[in-house]
Amino acid sequence: MDATVILPILKKKLAFLSGGKDRRSGLILTIPLCSEQTNMDELSVTLDYLLSIPSDKCKARGFTVIVDGRKSQWNVVKTVVLMLQNVVPAEVSLVCVVKPDEFWDKKVTHFCFWKEKDRLGFEVILVSGNKLTRYIEPSQLTEEFGGSLTYDHMDWLNKRLVFEKFTKESTSLLDELAVINNGSDKGNQNEKDRSMDFNYLPSVDPETVLQTGHELLSELQQRRFNGSEGGVAWSPMDDELLAQPQVMKLLDSLREQYTRYQEVCRQRSKRTQLDEIQQKVMQVVNWLEGPGSEQLRTQWGIGDSIRASQALQQKHEEIESQHSEWFAVYVELNQQIAALLNAGDEEDLVELKSLQQRLSDVCYRQASQLEFRQNLLQIALEFHGVAQELSQQLDGLLGMLCVDVAPTDGAAIQQTLKLLEEKLKSVDTGLQGLREKGQNLLDQISNQASWAYGKDVSSENKDNVDHIQGVMEDMQLRKQRCEDMVDVRRLKMLQMVQLFKCEEDAAQAVDWLNELLDALLKTHIRLGDDSQETKILIEKHRKFVDVAQSTYDYGRQLLQATVVLCQSLRCTSRSSGDTLPKLNRVWKQFTITSEERVHRLEMALAFHSNAEKILQESPDLPESVLDFEQFEEVEGVGKSLLDRLTVPVIYPDGSEQYFGSPSDMASTAEHIRERIKMVCLKKQQLLEPDDSIRES
């Protein structure tokens, strides 16, 4: 009975062999009854199938049947136990009925089993699920009975189906292969010199059957030596142990018959191929030495431009396309000849080697000619491509040189000069690449005569050589003319850069003078608290004026240089009408402001010097020594200085500027007034003794 016939019943798991064994090494048959009504016919079919699997030796050790009645009624359990007497009476050693927690009527059950004990022929015991280990080791019980034995019913069923399918297919295939092989042997003896019309294909693919067998055997062997996922040692089921030698034996027989079958097919195929190979070899050789060679004899030019070279390449690709079809036939023939040579038949070796050698010589010679022509055209295309690119670069460079430079600023001129140098460098690189490509092409052309097939190609080669050399010489002359023009343009642009630099520096000198003037008006406002400090301020101012004078002279020199450069470049300088008036105007303003600063410092020096002289004189000096006119002079100078502090600096354009802020001027004026008060007080002190003398 095949499992496929009763597959729906087997999937219900009405009974199963878990692989566990009792203490007498007998197999454990488990019947898990469910709460639903169990179909006894299906259970009987399942038991018949399961009991057909173990070997006779295994059956002789007897079975221990576990009837799981925890989810069923007593009447069903009783029916199943009685059915075991008819299905497996001689093989059953012990029946363990697993009772539910709510036990059936103890008297009824005990009476029934006791009454039929002798008639059943096997012992029946009632046991709770947790006490089943008293009779069977836990390692031999599945998890539902508190054991550690792993059992997957669908996995077992799937492997059983694979085993039965393999057994059926392999047995049928062995019969077919035996018939084919035996028929082939008779055909070789009776009809050696002619091919037979014989069906060499079996009904199933031998490779597929062999692969299925190997996978099945590997799975059985792996389950034999591996443990379960939980790490507990797992014993293979008896049917799996029994299946291994069966699978191995079938695989050995299949390999033997399949090897013979392959050899028969190979011999038949080789004999059929011989005539076809000879015919195809002559077809290939005749075409390559005839029309194929004639096509190459007519192709020698390289073209005089990219378009012409591309057209020749396209023509060559058409020729290659025709050759490739015959080369594909050559590859196929060569593989077939090599396969026949490996077979080692003495009578065919000489002829096959001769055909192979001739075919290879012709094909390799023609392929070399095609490759040479292809390389020559590719190099010619690259040469014309480099020549065209170089010509475009020279045109661009010449166009750049023919356009007059419109000066904007020094940075733009520098950028233009850099671009010009880069273009010239690119032209140098392109010309060097053209020379290399041209020389390579000339070398290839000089070797072209070896493929002439006896034809004189000197005239075609001479035209090609003249064209290549003419292109290189023309590019060299154009490049030389551009270099000469670049030298002139470079000198002019460098002068323009220098011109813009001088103008920028002159403008910078104007800015510096403006900054110096601004600093003079805003920060150079102190007149000193005494004569010594005033002298220091006068010296600092002199140095400050020297810096301004140097800046002005530097600006004048730069503007003179721009005039000379403009005359050389024949252009008009923008500085002559803009920067020079600015420079002169700010210098005039600085000069006026500086002179005013000097006058104020000189007045302050005179004031502090005379005031200090008066304040330092002793009041005990005779009146004849004291000069009261000095007091008047100091007071006059001080008042004049105070008046001058309130007067702005007036420039030629009518604009006015004050030194410092009003608060700065007020602070300076306050100090001068304090000095005047001190001088006046000194004068009064000198006059008081005279008045007292007159009164007395």
XYZ file of C-alpha atoms in Angstrom:
696
model
C 0.000 0.000 0.000
C 1.379 3.420 -0.992
C 1.140 6.414 1.279
C -0.170 8.554 -1.596
C -3.307 6.391 -1.804
C -4.271 7.000 1.825
C -2.563 10.400 2.212
C -5.691 12.223 3.508
C -6.114 9.523 6.186
C -2.432 9.591 7.196
C -2.537 13.374 7.567
C -5.170 12.962 10.305
C -2.545 11.354 12.556
C -4.953 8.666 13.824
C -1.893 6.610 14.795
C 1.845 6.982 14.438
C 5.181 5.336 15.149
C 7.188 7.961 17.003
C 10.442 5.966 16.919
C 10.383 5.397 20.659
C 10.940 1.936 22.128
C 9.843 0.183 25.295
C 12.189 -1.513 27.743
C 12.108 -4.681 25.641
C 13.244 -2.678 22.537
C 9.798 -3.043 21.061
C 8.375 -0.175 19.005
C 5.829 2.164 20.558
C 2.638 2.626 18.547
C 0.640 5.674 19.618
C -3.109 6.091 18.960
C -4.143 9.630 19.964
C -7.950 9.580 20.273
C -9.669 12.930 19.976
C -12.911 14.294 21.323
C -14.595 13.706 17.967
C -15.832 10.283 16.877
C -12.915 8.237 15.482
C -13.473 6.514 12.156
C -12.521 2.908 12.878
C -12.083 2.014 9.214
C -9.615 4.821 8.710
C -7.826 3.847 11.921
C -7.620 0.252 10.701
C -6.162 1.391 7.376
C -3.638 3.572 9.191
C -2.565 0.700 11.461
C -2.231 -1.663 8.504
C 0.048 0.835 6.736
C 2.164 1.600 9.806
C 2.629 -2.094 10.648
C 3.814 -2.796 7.118
C 6.818 -0.522 7.568
C 8.961 -2.226 10.292
C 11.031 -5.265 9.479
C 10.070 -8.768 10.599
C 12.870 -8.716 13.124
C 11.523 -5.552 14.652
C 7.971 -6.896 14.687
C 9.161 -10.008 16.533
C 10.111 -7.873 19.522
C 6.493 -6.838 19.876
C 4.741 -3.476 20.107
C 3.715 -1.349 23.040
C 0.539 0.493 22.129
C -0.326 3.775 23.845
C -4.028 4.575 23.503
C -4.465 8.206 24.531
C -8.054 8.294 25.789
C -7.859 11.521 27.720
C -10.034 13.305 25.170
C -12.328 10.375 24.265
C -15.135 8.237 25.651
C -14.665 4.815 27.246
C -16.705 3.052 24.577
C -14.362 4.355 21.877
C -11.298 3.302 23.859
C -12.751 -0.135 24.361
C -13.491 -0.478 20.637
C -9.938 0.501 19.728
C -8.445 -1.974 22.207
C -10.589 -4.760 20.821
C -9.652 -3.778 17.251
C -5.960 -4.248 18.087
C -6.716 -7.959 18.570
C -7.740 -8.246 14.925
C -5.119 -5.910 13.410
C -1.951 -6.829 15.332
C -2.763 -9.633 17.737
C 0.607 -11.355 17.672
C 2.741 -8.190 17.727
C 1.118 -6.385 20.660
C 2.903 -6.951 23.998
C 1.337 -4.233 26.111
C -1.501 -1.733 25.717
C -1.310 1.359 27.899
C -4.601 3.211 28.037
C -3.974 6.778 29.225
C -7.020 7.685 31.276
C -8.429 11.176 31.714
C -8.373 13.122 34.965
C -12.089 12.497 35.395
C -11.955 8.710 35.248
C -14.612 6.532 33.761
C -16.672 4.261 35.959
C -13.920 2.239 37.642
C -16.041 -0.853 38.125
C -17.138 -0.998 34.523
C -13.692 -0.517 33.077
C -12.033 -2.918 35.470
C -14.625 -5.560 34.861
C -14.411 -5.242 31.074
C -10.624 -5.596 30.838
C -10.516 -8.353 33.420
C -13.243 -10.252 31.639
C -11.520 -10.148 28.232
C -7.881 -10.338 29.321
C -7.298 -13.923 28.232
C -9.156 -13.489 24.995
C -7.245 -10.374 23.952
C -3.836 -12.015 24.155
C -2.082 -8.952 25.518
C -2.003 -7.038 28.768
C -4.036 -3.860 29.070
C -3.305 -1.336 31.808
C -4.924 1.931 32.720
C -2.515 4.665 33.632
C -2.511 8.399 34.112
C -0.488 10.510 31.711
C 2.008 11.554 34.373
C 2.625 7.922 35.465
C 3.271 6.508 32.024
C 7.027 6.791 32.664
C 6.743 3.823 35.071
C 6.424 1.565 32.068
C 8.319 3.492 29.384
C 11.479 5.585 29.675
C 10.867 9.377 29.364
C 13.404 9.612 26.535
C 11.183 7.241 24.500
C 7.966 9.181 25.108
C 6.790 12.184 23.120
C 6.135 15.537 24.726
C 2.361 15.023 25.213
C 3.163 12.188 27.625
C 5.824 14.128 29.519
C 8.721 12.696 27.508
C 11.587 14.312 25.600
C 11.297 12.463 22.294
C 10.767 14.804 19.342
C 8.315 13.713 16.670
C 6.980 15.753 13.712
C 4.214 13.815 11.989
C 4.127 15.950 8.809
C 7.898 15.783 8.496
C 7.773 11.992 8.799
C 4.928 11.790 6.297
C 6.719 14.015 3.765
C 9.882 11.928 3.956
C 7.836 8.744 3.635
C 6.241 10.101 0.473
C 9.656 11.023 -0.952
C 10.997 7.559 -0.145
C 8.083 5.751 -1.780
C 8.198 8.032 -4.830
C 11.923 7.466 -5.225
C 11.516 3.709 -4.840
C 8.779 3.578 -7.454
C 10.532 5.848 -9.977
C 13.954 4.253 -9.560
C 12.571 0.728 -9.991
C 10.729 1.734 -13.168
C 13.772 3.613 -14.462
C 16.048 0.602 -13.858
C 13.784 -1.563 -15.978
C 13.759 0.978 -18.811
C 17.515 1.500 -18.763
C 18.125 -2.238 -18.764
C 15.941 -2.625 -21.857
C 17.662 0.312 -23.612
C 21.175 -0.867 -22.773
C 20.526 -4.471 -23.758
C 18.883 -3.386 -27.022
C 21.843 -1.144 -27.807
C 24.319 -3.996 -27.305
C 22.395 -6.128 -29.802
C 22.233 -3.242 -32.241
C 26.023 -2.740 -32.044
C 26.595 -6.407 -32.926
C 24.124 -6.591 -35.808
C 24.204 -3.088 -37.306
C 27.604 -1.645 -36.487
C 28.019 0.331 -39.718
C 24.678 2.128 -39.756
C 22.797 4.184 -37.231
C 19.660 2.828 -35.611
C 16.402 4.619 -35.135
C 16.111 3.903 -31.429
C 14.523 5.863 -28.616
C 17.288 6.577 -26.143
C 15.146 8.705 -23.800
C 13.645 7.022 -20.697
C 10.263 8.117 -19.356
C 11.846 10.056 -16.462
C 15.055 12.036 -16.178
C 17.749 9.828 -14.566
C 19.582 12.895 -13.201
C 16.485 14.058 -11.364
C 15.879 10.625 -9.859
C 19.516 10.331 -8.781
C 19.444 13.780 -7.217
C 16.247 12.921 -5.341
C 17.842 9.706 -4.062
C 20.997 11.463 -2.906
C 19.022 14.152 -1.096
C 16.847 11.485 0.569
C 19.878 9.435 1.621
C 21.628 12.541 2.945
C 18.575 13.445 5.001
C 18.275 9.917 6.432
C 21.963 9.794 7.338
C 21.868 13.267 8.860
C 18.917 12.330 11.111
C 20.788 9.215 12.133
C 23.833 11.040 13.490
C 22.392 14.407 14.570
C 20.549 15.113 17.788
C 17.274 16.921 18.232
C 17.074 20.678 18.613
C 16.771 20.392 22.356
C 20.127 18.633 22.629
C 18.679 15.256 23.737
C 20.075 12.227 21.920
C 17.609 11.123 19.247
C 17.248 7.576 17.947
C 16.192 7.177 14.326
C 12.973 5.411 13.585
C 13.157 1.838 12.474
C 11.636 2.596 9.095
C 14.369 5.174 8.470
C 17.105 2.716 9.350
C 15.497 0.195 7.042
C 15.146 2.754 4.225
C 18.848 3.659 4.119
C 20.180 0.384 2.663
C 17.258 0.238 0.232
C 18.031 3.741 -1.050
C 21.755 3.016 -1.284
C 21.155 -0.180 -3.225
C 18.806 1.524 -5.669
C 21.275 4.398 -6.141
C 24.113 1.999 -6.890
C 22.011 0.156 -9.478
C 20.843 3.419 -11.011
C 24.378 4.765 -11.308
C 25.560 1.592 -12.956
C 22.740 1.476 -15.513
C 22.872 5.229 -16.111
C 26.619 5.075 -16.770
C 26.061 2.351 -19.361
C 23.232 4.368 -20.859
C 25.420 7.474 -21.153
C 28.180 5.485 -22.820
C 25.704 4.039 -25.343
C 24.397 7.505 -26.154
C 27.913 8.895 -26.485
C 29.044 6.205 -28.882
C 25.948 6.555 -31.044
C 26.269 10.349 -31.064
C 29.954 10.254 -31.940
C 29.402 7.992 -34.929
C 26.612 10.258 -36.161
C 28.770 13.368 -35.791
C 31.712 12.187 -37.865
C 30.132 12.665 -41.291
C 28.520 15.977 -40.307
C 31.824 17.321 -39.011
C 33.716 16.467 -42.181
C 31.106 18.176 -44.338
C 30.957 21.341 -42.173
C 34.752 21.630 -41.975
C 35.037 21.749 -45.756
C 32.269 24.337 -45.953
C 34.085 26.641 -43.512
C 37.485 26.224 -45.163
C 36.149 26.793 -48.688
C 34.339 30.004 -47.720
C 37.220 31.514 -45.718
C 39.774 30.805 -48.446
C 37.403 31.978 -51.177
C 34.869 34.797 -50.659
C 36.201 35.728 -47.213
C 39.771 36.312 -48.422
C 38.550 38.206 -51.497
C 36.667 40.680 -49.278
C 39.839 41.541 -47.366
C 41.893 41.986 -50.559
C 39.760 44.963 -51.554
C 40.135 46.856 -48.244
C 43.400 48.855 -47.842
C 42.538 52.521 -47.307
C 42.434 54.318 -43.937
C 40.359 57.373 -44.932
C 41.284 61.050 -44.787
C 38.857 62.117 -42.025
C 36.836 60.793 -39.130
C 33.789 60.293 -41.328
C 35.772 58.396 -43.955
C 37.406 56.172 -41.305
C 34.037 55.478 -39.719
C 32.631 54.477 -43.104
C 35.540 52.064 -43.604
C 34.972 50.702 -40.092
C 31.320 50.127 -40.847
C 32.265 48.270 -44.011
C 34.770 46.203 -42.047
C 32.140 45.406 -39.414
C 29.924 44.014 -42.170
C 32.798 41.810 -43.310
C 33.432 40.725 -39.707
C 29.748 39.956 -39.271
C 29.870 37.569 -42.200
C 33.052 35.980 -40.878
C 31.636 35.677 -37.352
C 28.925 33.344 -38.594
C 31.583 30.999 -39.982
C 33.759 31.430 -36.887
C 30.791 30.341 -34.771
C 30.588 27.208 -36.896
C 34.336 26.752 -36.376
C 34.013 26.971 -32.578
C 31.204 24.444 -32.610
C 33.149 22.104 -34.887
C 36.295 22.426 -32.807
C 34.379 21.495 -29.658
C 32.826 18.520 -31.382
C 36.207 17.335 -32.701
C 37.788 17.757 -29.261
C 35.008 15.721 -27.717
C 35.512 12.944 -30.248
C 39.270 13.017 -29.740
C 38.797 12.607 -26.007
C 36.767 9.481 -26.724
C 40.023 7.858 -27.873
C 38.873 5.699 -30.786
C 42.037 4.723 -32.657
C 40.494 4.555 -36.124
C 39.187 8.152 -35.952
C 42.116 9.969 -34.313
C 44.241 10.616 -37.390
C 41.410 11.908 -39.547
C 39.989 14.093 -36.760
C 43.372 15.647 -35.961
C 43.973 16.401 -39.633
C 40.582 18.106 -39.956
C 41.093 20.030 -36.746
C 44.554 21.267 -37.762
C 43.458 22.466 -41.190
C 40.363 24.159 -39.819
C 42.353 25.913 -37.069
C 45.063 27.131 -39.460
C 42.595 28.696 -41.868
C 40.441 30.269 -39.150
C 43.348 31.691 -37.161
C 44.942 33.155 -40.290
C 41.684 34.806 -41.339
C 40.967 36.032 -37.778
C 44.446 37.571 -37.568
C 43.873 39.417 -40.834
C 40.531 40.735 -39.594
C 42.030 41.818 -36.282
C 44.936 43.552 -38.015
C 42.553 45.439 -40.294
C 40.319 46.357 -37.363
C 43.263 47.662 -35.323
C 44.546 49.642 -38.318
C 41.179 51.335 -38.826
C 40.811 52.023 -35.095
C 44.247 53.673 -34.967
C 43.387 55.666 -38.113
C 40.111 56.798 -36.509
C 41.943 57.851 -33.341
C 44.548 59.706 -35.456
C 41.873 61.633 -37.345
C 40.014 62.268 -34.080
C 43.111 63.748 -32.428
C 43.828 65.775 -35.609
C 40.286 67.179 -35.631
C 40.380 68.007 -31.927
C 43.788 69.671 -32.335
C 42.492 71.669 -35.305
C 39.573 72.889 -33.217
C 41.921 73.854 -30.398
C 44.119 75.794 -32.815
C 41.059 77.525 -34.277
C 39.909 78.483 -30.802
C 43.349 79.761 -29.842
C 43.667 81.740 -33.067
C 40.214 83.225 -32.573
C 41.180 84.280 -29.065
C 44.372 85.890 -30.350
C 42.574 87.750 -33.140
C 40.194 89.458 -30.718
C 41.642 92.604 -29.168
C 41.947 92.611 -25.413
C 39.416 94.867 -23.718
C 41.016 95.816 -20.379
C 38.675 95.775 -17.406
C 40.886 95.046 -14.396
C 44.085 93.262 -13.506
C 42.322 90.106 -12.278
C 40.488 89.712 -15.584
C 43.729 90.161 -17.496
C 45.418 87.561 -15.280
C 42.536 85.144 -15.876
C 42.695 85.722 -19.631
C 46.462 85.204 -19.604
C 46.052 81.985 -17.622
C 43.427 80.762 -20.088
C 45.739 81.592 -22.976
C 48.576 79.612 -21.400
C 46.281 76.661 -20.745
C 45.107 76.643 -24.352
C 48.682 76.735 -25.599
C 49.621 73.886 -23.271
C 46.607 71.918 -24.465
C 47.739 72.472 -28.058
C 51.237 71.202 -27.183
C 49.747 68.095 -25.599
C 47.442 67.546 -28.557
C 50.274 67.875 -31.067
C 52.394 65.409 -29.102
C 49.478 62.967 -29.060
C 49.006 63.460 -32.805
C 52.666 62.623 -33.447
C 52.401 59.456 -31.346
C 49.193 58.338 -33.064
C 50.676 59.145 -36.474
C 53.865 57.196 -35.843
C 51.875 54.241 -34.566
C 49.709 54.365 -37.673
C 52.779 54.536 -39.931
C 54.233 51.490 -38.193
C 51.032 49.572 -38.756
C 50.925 50.550 -42.434
C 54.493 49.364 -42.918
C 53.387 45.912 -41.699
C 50.337 45.835 -43.956
C 52.228 44.304 -46.875
C 52.426 40.962 -45.044
C 48.658 40.509 -45.595
C 48.703 41.434 -49.289
C 47.978 37.929 -50.672
C 50.530 38.643 -53.372
C 48.908 41.968 -54.330
C 51.075 45.084 -54.772
C 49.801 47.644 -52.241
C 52.720 50.085 -52.391
C 50.634 52.792 -54.133
C 47.809 52.551 -51.551
C 50.315 52.630 -48.706
C 52.145 55.628 -50.204
C 48.921 57.638 -50.344
C 48.187 56.763 -46.731
C 51.704 57.702 -45.596
C 51.635 61.018 -47.484
C 48.280 61.896 -45.965
C 49.460 61.164 -42.395
C 52.706 63.132 -42.763
C 50.877 66.025 -44.430
C 48.414 66.288 -41.536
C 51.198 66.314 -38.947
C 53.247 68.957 -40.828
C 50.203 71.202 -41.291
C 49.374 71.033 -37.576
C 52.992 71.817 -36.678
C 52.982 74.970 -38.875
C 49.664 76.170 -37.447
C 50.896 75.592 -33.929
C 54.108 77.575 -34.608
C 52.133 80.551 -35.933
C 49.929 80.518 -32.853
C 52.972 80.381 -30.566
C 54.418 83.509 -32.187
C 51.140 85.346 -31.728
C 50.883 84.130 -28.133
C 54.319 85.595 -27.343
C 53.208 89.031 -28.573
C 49.874 88.809 -26.771
C 51.580 87.655 -23.556
C 53.887 90.720 -23.527
C 50.965 93.045 -24.110
C 48.853 91.447 -21.402
C 51.705 91.556 -18.888
C 52.072 95.285 -19.581
C 48.328 95.683 -19.090
C 48.541 93.815 -15.803
C 51.334 96.176 -14.740
C 49.249 99.165 -15.862
C 46.241 98.079 -13.817
C 48.512 97.393 -10.869
C 49.971 100.896 -11.044
C 46.491 102.419 -11.266
C 45.277 100.326 -8.321
C 48.324 101.260 -6.239
C 47.891 104.954 -7.133
C 44.273 104.771 -6.029
C 45.479 103.073 -2.866
C 47.906 105.964 -2.271
C 44.954 108.390 -2.512
C 43.062 106.280 0.040
C 46.082 106.271 2.350
C 46.386 110.083 2.139
C 42.673 110.385 2.925
C 43.175 108.133 5.935
C 46.180 110.188 7.070
C 44.165 113.413 6.660
C 41.286 111.897 8.606
C 43.661 110.770 11.360
C 45.238 114.253 11.454
C 41.877 115.915 11.949
C 40.388 113.428 14.422
C 43.298 112.178 16.531
C 46.083 114.774 16.268
C 44.302 117.355 18.460
C 46.362 117.576 21.655
C 48.578 120.652 22.121
C 50.416 119.407 25.190
C 50.123 120.233 28.871
C 53.590 121.798 28.992
C 56.374 122.880 26.705
C 58.157 119.515 26.832
C 55.082 117.572 25.708
C 54.409 120.142 22.990
C 57.928 119.691 21.621
C 57.349 115.921 21.479
C 54.074 116.478 19.612
C 55.855 118.758 17.114
C 58.451 116.036 16.444
C 55.774 113.376 15.992
C 53.899 115.626 13.631
C 57.039 116.144 11.555
C 57.417 112.366 11.172
C 53.712 112.034 10.369
C 54.105 114.626 7.599
C 57.136 112.716 6.254
C 54.966 109.579 5.922
C 52.311 111.525 4.078
C 54.958 113.082 1.796
C 56.330 109.611 0.947
C 52.811 108.375 0.170
C 52.174 111.341 -2.120
C 55.513 110.881 -3.927
C 54.767 107.133 -4.342
C 51.394 107.933 -5.894
C 52.963 110.464 -8.285
C 55.558 107.904 -9.414
C 52.858 105.299 -10.061
C 50.853 107.736 -12.157
C 53.942 108.626 -14.184
C 54.479 104.875 -14.792
C 50.895 104.509 -16.040
C 51.514 107.282 -18.570
C 54.564 105.417 -19.934
C 52.638 102.086 -20.099
C 49.691 103.718 -21.827
C 51.994 105.154 -24.443
C 53.476 101.674 -25.006
C 50.022 100.054 -25.196
C 48.554 102.955 -27.184
C 45.654 103.315 -24.819
C 44.253 106.067 -22.626
C 44.901 105.827 -18.893
C 41.916 106.394 -16.674
C 44.172 107.721 -13.913
C 45.193 110.848 -15.822
C 41.674 112.252 -15.582
C 40.598 110.780 -12.273
C 43.282 109.580 -9.889
C 45.770 112.487 -10.366
C 43.265 115.260 -9.474
C 42.174 113.243 -6.443
C 45.790 112.794 -5.370
C 46.580 116.510 -5.758
C 43.350 117.558 -4.036
C 43.837 115.379 -0.959
C 47.508 116.347 -0.767
C 46.556 120.052 -0.830
C 44.031 119.468 1.947
C 46.587 117.566 3.962
C 49.191 120.322 3.489
C 46.801 123.054 4.656
C 45.692 120.968 7.639
C 49.292 120.139 8.531
C 50.342 123.794 8.396
C 47.442 124.721 10.668
C 48.483 121.970 13.056
C 52.074 123.301 13.062
C 50.918 126.892 13.770
C 48.834 125.759 16.716
C 51.655 123.650 18.130
C 54.141 126.545 17.753
C 51.730 128.952 19.513
C 51.179 126.355 22.245
C 54.973 125.954 22.630
C 55.473 129.720 22.944
C 52.615 129.971 25.431
C 53.798 127.092 27.639
C 57.456 128.213 27.502
C 56.734 131.820 28.627
C 54.154 130.702 31.186
C 56.547 128.204 32.712
C 59.308 130.841 32.833
C 57.049 133.282 34.714
C 55.646 130.646 37.059
C 59.139 129.414 37.907
C 60.520 132.911 38.865
C 60.823 133.713 42.617
C 58.554 136.415 44.025
C 61.502 137.817 46.014
C 63.285 139.057 42.903
C 63.674 142.846 42.672
C 61.152 144.642 40.587
C 63.800 145.666 38.146
C 64.361 142.042 37.246
C 60.680 141.291 36.703
C 59.344 142.213 33.281
C 55.601 142.712 33.497
C 55.412 142.899 29.732
C 56.020 139.131 29.710
C 52.767 138.704 31.595
C 50.937 140.666 28.956
C 52.603 138.680 26.181
C 51.661 135.313 27.734
C 48.096 136.434 28.207
C 47.953 137.637 24.602
C 49.393 134.437 23.175
C 47.018 132.343 25.260
C 43.980 134.272 24.129
C 45.105 134.090 20.489
C 45.530 130.337 20.852
C 42.048 130.030 22.328
C 40.632 132.009 19.443
C 42.488 129.813 16.906
C 41.026 126.653 18.424
C 37.565 127.821 17.458
C 38.543 128.542 13.851
C 38.032 125.670 11.270
C 40.464 124.654 8.556
C 39.284 126.102 5.240
C 40.168 124.269 2.006
C 40.451 125.742 -1.516
C 37.075 124.301 -2.514
C 35.445 126.238 0.366
C 34.843 123.240 2.613
C 35.667 123.428 6.323
C 36.966 120.896 8.848
C 37.533 121.144 12.597
C 40.216 119.381 14.606
C 38.601 116.782 16.819
C 35.203 117.020 18.434
C 33.844 120.055 20.350
C 34.441 118.273 23.629
C 38.079 117.651 22.686
C 38.581 121.344 21.863
C 36.809 122.372 25.084
C 39.182 120.215 27.139
C 42.236 121.753 25.432
C 40.866 125.286 25.838
C 40.125 124.691 29.529
C 43.735 123.686 30.157
C 44.998 126.849 28.433
C 42.626 128.987 30.504
C 43.932 127.392 33.699
C 47.461 128.328 32.683
C 46.383 131.910 31.974
C 44.737 132.103 35.404
C 47.894 130.869 37.051
C 49.939 133.547 35.245
C 47.466 136.242 36.267
C 47.564 135.068 39.881
C 51.341 135.192 39.785
C 51.157 138.746 38.508
C 48.834 139.815 41.334
C 51.099 138.255 43.907
C 53.983 140.333 42.582
C 51.945 143.533 42.577
C 50.541 143.246 46.126
C 53.858 143.975 47.952
C 54.294 147.167 45.906
C 50.857 148.413 46.880
C 51.498 147.819 50.574
C 54.735 149.767 50.399
C 53.030 152.736 48.796
C 50.286 152.783 51.446
C 52.792 152.790 54.227
